[in-house]
PDB file of C-alpha atoms in Angstrom:
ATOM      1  CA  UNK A 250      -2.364 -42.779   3.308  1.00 40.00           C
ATOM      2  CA  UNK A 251      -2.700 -41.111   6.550  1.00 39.00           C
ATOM      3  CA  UNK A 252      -2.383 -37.705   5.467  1.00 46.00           C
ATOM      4  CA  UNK A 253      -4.716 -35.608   3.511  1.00 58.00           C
ATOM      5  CA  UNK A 254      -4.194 -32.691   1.105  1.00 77.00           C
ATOM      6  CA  UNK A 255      -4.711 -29.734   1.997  1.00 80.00           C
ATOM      7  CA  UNK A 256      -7.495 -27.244  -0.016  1.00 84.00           C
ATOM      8  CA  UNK A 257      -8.790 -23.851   0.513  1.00 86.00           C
ATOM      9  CA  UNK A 258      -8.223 -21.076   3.490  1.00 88.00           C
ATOM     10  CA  UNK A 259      -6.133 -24.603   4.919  1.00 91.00           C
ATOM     11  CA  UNK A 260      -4.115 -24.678   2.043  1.00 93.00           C
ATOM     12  CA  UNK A 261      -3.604 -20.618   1.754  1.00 93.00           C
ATOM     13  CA  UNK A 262      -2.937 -20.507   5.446  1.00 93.00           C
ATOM     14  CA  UNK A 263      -0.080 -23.008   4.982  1.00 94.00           C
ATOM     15  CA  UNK A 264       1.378 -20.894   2.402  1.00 96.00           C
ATOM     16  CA  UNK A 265       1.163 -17.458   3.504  1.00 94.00           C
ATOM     17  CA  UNK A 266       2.868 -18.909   6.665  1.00 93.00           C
ATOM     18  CA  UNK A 267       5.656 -20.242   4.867  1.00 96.00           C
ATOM     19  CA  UNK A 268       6.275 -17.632   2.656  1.00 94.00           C
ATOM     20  CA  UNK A 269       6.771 -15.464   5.833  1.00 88.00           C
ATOM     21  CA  UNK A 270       8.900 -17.647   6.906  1.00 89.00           C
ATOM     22  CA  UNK A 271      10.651 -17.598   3.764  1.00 91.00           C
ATOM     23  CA  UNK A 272      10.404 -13.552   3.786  1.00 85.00           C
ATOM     24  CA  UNK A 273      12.007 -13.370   7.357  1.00 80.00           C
ATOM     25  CA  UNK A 274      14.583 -16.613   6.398  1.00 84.00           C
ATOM     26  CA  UNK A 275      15.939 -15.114   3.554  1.00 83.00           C
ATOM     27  CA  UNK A 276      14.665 -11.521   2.864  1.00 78.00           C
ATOM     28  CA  UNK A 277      13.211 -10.175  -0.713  1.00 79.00           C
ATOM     29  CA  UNK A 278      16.049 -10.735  -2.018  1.00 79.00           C
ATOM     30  CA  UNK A 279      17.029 -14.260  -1.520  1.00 87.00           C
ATOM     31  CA  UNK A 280      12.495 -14.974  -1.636  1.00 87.00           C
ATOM     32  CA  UNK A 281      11.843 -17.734  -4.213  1.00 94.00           C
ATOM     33  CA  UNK A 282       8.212 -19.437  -5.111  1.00 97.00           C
ATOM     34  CA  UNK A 283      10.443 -22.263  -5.102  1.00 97.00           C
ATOM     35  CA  UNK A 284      11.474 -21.592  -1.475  1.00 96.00           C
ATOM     36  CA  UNK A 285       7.846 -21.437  -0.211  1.00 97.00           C
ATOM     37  CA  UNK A 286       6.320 -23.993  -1.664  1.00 97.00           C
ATOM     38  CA  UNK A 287       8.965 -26.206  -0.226  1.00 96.00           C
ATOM     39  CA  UNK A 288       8.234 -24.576   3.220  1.00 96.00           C
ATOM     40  CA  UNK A 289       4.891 -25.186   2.418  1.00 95.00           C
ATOM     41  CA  UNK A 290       4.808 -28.567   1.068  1.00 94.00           C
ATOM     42  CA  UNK A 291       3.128 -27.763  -2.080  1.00 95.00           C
ATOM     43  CA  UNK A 292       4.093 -27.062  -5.551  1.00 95.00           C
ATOM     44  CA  UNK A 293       5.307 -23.866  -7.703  1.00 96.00           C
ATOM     45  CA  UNK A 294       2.520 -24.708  -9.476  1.00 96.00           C
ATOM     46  CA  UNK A 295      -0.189 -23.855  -6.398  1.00 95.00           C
ATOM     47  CA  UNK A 296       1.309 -20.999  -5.768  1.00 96.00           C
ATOM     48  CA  UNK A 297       1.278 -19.629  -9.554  1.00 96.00           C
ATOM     49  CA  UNK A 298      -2.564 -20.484  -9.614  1.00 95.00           C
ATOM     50  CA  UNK A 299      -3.483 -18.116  -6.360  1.00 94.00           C
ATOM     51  CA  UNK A 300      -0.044 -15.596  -7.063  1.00 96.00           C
ATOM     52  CA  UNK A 301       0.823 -14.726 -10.318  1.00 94.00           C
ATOM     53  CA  UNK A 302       4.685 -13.626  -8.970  1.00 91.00           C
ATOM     54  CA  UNK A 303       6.840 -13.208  -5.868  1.00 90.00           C
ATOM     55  CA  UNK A 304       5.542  -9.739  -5.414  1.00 84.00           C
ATOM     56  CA  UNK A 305       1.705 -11.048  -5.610  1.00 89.00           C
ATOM     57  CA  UNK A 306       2.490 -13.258  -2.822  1.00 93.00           C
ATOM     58  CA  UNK A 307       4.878 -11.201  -0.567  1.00 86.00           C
ATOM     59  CA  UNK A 308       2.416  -8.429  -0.949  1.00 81.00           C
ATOM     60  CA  UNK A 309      -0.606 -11.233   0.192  1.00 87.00           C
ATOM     61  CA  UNK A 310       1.674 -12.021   3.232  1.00 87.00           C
ATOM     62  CA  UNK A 311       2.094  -8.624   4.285  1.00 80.00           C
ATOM     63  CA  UNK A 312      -1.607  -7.257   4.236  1.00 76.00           C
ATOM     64  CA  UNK A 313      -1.874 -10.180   7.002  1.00 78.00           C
ATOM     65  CA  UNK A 314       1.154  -8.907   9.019  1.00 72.00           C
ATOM     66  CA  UNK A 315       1.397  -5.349   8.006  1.00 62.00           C
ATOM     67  CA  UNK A 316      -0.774  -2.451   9.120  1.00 55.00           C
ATOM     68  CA  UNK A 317      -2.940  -2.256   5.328  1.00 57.00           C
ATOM     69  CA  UNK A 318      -4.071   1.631   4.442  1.00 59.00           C
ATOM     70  CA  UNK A 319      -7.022   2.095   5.729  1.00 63.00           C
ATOM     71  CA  UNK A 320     -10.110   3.844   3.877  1.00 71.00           C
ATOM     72  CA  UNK A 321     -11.094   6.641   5.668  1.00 70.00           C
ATOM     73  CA  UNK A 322     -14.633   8.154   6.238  1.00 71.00           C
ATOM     74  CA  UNK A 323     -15.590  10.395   3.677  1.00 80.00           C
ATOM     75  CA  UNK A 324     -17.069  13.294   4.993  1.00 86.00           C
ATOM     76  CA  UNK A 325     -17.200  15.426   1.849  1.00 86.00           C
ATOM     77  CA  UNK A 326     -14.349  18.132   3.542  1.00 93.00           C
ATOM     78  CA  UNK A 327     -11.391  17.841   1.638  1.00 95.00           C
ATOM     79  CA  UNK A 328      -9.227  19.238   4.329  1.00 96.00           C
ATOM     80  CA  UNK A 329     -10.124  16.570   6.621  1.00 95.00           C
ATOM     81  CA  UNK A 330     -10.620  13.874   4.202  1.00 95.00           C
ATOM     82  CA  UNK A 331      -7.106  14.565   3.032  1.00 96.00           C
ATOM     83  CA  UNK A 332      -5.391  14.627   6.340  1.00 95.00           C
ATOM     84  CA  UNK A 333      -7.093  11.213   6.792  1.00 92.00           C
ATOM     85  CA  UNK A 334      -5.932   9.758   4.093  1.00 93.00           C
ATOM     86  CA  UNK A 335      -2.242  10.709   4.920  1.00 93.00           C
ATOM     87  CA  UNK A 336      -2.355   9.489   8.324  1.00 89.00           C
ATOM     88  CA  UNK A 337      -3.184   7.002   7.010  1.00 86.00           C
ATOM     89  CA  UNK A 338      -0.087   6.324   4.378  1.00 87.00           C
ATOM     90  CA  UNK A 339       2.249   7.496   7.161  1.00 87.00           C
ATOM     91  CA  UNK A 340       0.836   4.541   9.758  1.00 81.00           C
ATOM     92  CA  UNK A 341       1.293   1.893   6.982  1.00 76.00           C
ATOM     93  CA  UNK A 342       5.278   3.430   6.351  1.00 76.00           C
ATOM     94  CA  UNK A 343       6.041   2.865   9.910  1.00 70.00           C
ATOM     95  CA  UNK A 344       4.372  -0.377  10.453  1.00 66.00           C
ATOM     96  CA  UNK A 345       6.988  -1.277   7.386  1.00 68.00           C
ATOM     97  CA  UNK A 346       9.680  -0.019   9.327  1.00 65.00           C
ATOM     98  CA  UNK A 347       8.494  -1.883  12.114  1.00 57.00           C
ATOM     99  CA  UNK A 348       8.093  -5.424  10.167  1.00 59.00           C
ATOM    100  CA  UNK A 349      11.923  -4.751   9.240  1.00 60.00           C
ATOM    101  CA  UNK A 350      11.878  -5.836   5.291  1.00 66.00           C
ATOM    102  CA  UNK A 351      14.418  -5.668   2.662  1.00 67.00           C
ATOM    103  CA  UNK A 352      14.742  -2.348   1.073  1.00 74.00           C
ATOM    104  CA  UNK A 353      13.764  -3.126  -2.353  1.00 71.00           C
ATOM    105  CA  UNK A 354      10.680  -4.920  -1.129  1.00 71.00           C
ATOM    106  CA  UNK A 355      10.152  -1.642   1.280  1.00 74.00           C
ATOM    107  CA  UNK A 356      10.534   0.331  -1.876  1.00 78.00           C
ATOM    108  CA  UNK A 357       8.362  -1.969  -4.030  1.00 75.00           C
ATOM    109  CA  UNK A 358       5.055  -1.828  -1.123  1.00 76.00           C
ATOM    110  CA  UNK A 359       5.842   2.482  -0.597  1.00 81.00           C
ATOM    111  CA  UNK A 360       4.920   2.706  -3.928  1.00 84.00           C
ATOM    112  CA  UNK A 361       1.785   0.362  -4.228  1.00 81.00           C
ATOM    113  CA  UNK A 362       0.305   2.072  -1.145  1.00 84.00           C
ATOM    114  CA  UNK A 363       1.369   5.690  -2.768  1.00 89.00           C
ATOM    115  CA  UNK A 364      -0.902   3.824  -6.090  1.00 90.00           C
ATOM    116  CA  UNK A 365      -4.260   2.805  -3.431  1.00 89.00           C
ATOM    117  CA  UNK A 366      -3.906   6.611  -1.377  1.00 92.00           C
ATOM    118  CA  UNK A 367      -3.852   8.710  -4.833  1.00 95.00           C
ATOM    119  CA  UNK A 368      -6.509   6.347  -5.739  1.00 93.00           C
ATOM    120  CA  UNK A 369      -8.090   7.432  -2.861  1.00 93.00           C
ATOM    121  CA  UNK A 370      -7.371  11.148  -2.903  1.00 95.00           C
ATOM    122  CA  UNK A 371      -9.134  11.183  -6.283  1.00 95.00           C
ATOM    123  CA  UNK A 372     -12.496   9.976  -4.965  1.00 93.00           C
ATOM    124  CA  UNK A 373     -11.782  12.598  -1.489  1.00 94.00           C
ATOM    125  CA  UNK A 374     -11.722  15.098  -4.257  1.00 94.00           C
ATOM    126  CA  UNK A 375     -14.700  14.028  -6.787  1.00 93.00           C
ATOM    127  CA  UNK A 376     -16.560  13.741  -3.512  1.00 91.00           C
ATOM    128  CA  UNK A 377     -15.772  16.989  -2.187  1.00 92.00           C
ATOM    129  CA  UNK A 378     -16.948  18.376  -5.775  1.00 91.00           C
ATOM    130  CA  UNK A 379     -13.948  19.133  -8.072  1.00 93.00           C
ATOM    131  CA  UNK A 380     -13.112  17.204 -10.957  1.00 94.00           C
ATOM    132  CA  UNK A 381      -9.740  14.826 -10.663  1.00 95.00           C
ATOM    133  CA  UNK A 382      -8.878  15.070 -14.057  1.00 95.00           C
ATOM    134  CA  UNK A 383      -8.739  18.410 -14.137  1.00 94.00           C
ATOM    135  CA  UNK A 384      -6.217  18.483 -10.597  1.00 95.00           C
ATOM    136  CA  UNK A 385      -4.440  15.753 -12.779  1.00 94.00           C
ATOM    137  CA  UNK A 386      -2.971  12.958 -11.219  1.00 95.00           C
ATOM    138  CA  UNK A 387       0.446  14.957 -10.551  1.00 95.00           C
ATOM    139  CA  UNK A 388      -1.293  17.040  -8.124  1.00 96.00           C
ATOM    140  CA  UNK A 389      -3.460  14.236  -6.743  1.00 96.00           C
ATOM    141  CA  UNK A 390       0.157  12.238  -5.857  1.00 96.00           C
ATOM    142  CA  UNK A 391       2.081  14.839  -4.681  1.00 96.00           C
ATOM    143  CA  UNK A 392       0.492  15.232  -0.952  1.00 97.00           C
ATOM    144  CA  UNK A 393       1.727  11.664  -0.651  1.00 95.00           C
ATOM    145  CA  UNK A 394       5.106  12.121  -2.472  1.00 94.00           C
ATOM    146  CA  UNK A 395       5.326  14.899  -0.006  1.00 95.00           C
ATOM    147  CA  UNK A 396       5.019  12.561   2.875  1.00 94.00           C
ATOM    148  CA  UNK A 397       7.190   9.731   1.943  1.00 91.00           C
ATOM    149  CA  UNK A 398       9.852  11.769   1.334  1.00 91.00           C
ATOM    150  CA  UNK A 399       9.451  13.437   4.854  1.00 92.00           C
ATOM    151  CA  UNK A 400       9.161   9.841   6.396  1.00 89.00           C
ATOM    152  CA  UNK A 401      12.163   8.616   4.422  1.00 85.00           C
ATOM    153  CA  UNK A 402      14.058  11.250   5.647  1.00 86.00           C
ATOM    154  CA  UNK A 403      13.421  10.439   9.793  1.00 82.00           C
ATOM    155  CA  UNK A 404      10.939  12.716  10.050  1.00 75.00           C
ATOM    156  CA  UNK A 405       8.910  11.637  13.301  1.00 72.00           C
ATOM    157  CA  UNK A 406       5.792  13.684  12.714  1.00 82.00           C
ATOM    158  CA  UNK A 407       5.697  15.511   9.199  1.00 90.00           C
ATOM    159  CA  UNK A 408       3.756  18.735   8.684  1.00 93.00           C
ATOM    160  CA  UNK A 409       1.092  16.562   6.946  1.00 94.00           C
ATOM    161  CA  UNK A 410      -0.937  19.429   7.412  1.00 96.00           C
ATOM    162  CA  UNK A 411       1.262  22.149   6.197  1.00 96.00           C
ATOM    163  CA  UNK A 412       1.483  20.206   3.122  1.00 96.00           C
ATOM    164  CA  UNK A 413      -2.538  20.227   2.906  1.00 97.00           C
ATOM    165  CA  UNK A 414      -3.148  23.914   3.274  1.00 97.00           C
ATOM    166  CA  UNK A 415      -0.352  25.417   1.602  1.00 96.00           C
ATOM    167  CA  UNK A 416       0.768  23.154  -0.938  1.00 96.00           C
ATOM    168  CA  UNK A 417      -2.188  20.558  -2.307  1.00 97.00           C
ATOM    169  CA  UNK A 418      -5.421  22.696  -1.211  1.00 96.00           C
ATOM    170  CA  UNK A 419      -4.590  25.979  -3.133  1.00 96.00           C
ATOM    171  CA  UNK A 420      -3.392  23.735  -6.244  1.00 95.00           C
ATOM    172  CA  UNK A 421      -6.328  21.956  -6.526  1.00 96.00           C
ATOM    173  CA  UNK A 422      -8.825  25.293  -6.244  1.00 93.00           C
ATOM    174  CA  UNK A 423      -6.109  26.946  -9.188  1.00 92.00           C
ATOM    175  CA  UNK A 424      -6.903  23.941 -11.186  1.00 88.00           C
ATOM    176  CA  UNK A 425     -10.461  23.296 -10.830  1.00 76.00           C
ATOM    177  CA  UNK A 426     -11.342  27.017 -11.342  1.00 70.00           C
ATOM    178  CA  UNK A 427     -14.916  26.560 -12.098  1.00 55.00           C
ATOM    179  CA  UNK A 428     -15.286  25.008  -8.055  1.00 51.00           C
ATOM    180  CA  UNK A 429     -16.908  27.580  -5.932  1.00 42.00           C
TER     181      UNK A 429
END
């Protein structure tokens, strides 16, 4: 038996190339753990053990093809830190639109991203010295629901910091109104 099997960052390779293959082949849509591990020569099985579903697995093959959101420095100013963190989202929407994906799946990443920025707007704003549960995780999203719907809509370069200063900025000092 000439050939042998395949284990590890081999083995992961293999897959994450087919099931880009399989992404490109067939879309979101028509994407099956059956599909890849065909493509891959492997079983459901493997793939279940390292991806619990299809979106586990599409979403591995993107971080290695897709622009991921970056973490920005933290430099304590909430302005900037802000900013940074929506440049940030808005690189990541158009390196979707570059990739070319299926809407749903499009949809289905937008939203995981607009999860890992609020995430990240939460510790911009704990380390700038307010309290995130009192801004509330409403506030904390909206910059970024903001954004996505300016991006959505064709907008090339959205006020990003228009948004900031007159919208997110003066709700999170009326919120946190013990912050000096």
């Amino acid at each position: 038996m000439g050939e042998s099997r395949r284990r590890g960052a081999v083995l992961e390779e293999a897959i994450l190339d087919a099931a880009w293959a399989e992404l490109v082949a067939t879309g979101y849509g028509g994407f099956t753990m059956a599909g890849v591990a065909a493509k891959a020569g492997t079983s459901k099985a493997v793939l279940y053990r390292r991806w619990p579903g299809k979106e586990d697995l599409v979403s591995a093959v993107l971080e290695r093809r897709v622009p991921r959101l970056g973490r920005p420095a933290r430099t304590g100013d909430l302005r900037a830190d802000t900013l940074a963190i929506l440049q940030s989202v808005a690189a990541g929407h158009h390196g979707l639109l570059a990739v070319g994906l299926d809407p749903g799946l499009t949809a289905a990443l937008r939203r995981r991203k607009a999860d890992e920025a609020t995430a990240q707007l939460a510790e911009v704003v704990a380390a700038a010295g307010f309290d995130p549960a009192a801004i509330g995780p409403r506030i904390l999203r909206l910059p970024i629901v903001v954004l996505q719907h300016a991006l959505l809509d064709g907008s090339a370069s959205p006020d990003m910091a228009g948004t900031v200063d007159e919208v997110f900025l003066p709700l999170v000092h009326l919120r946190d109104g013990d912050h000096v």
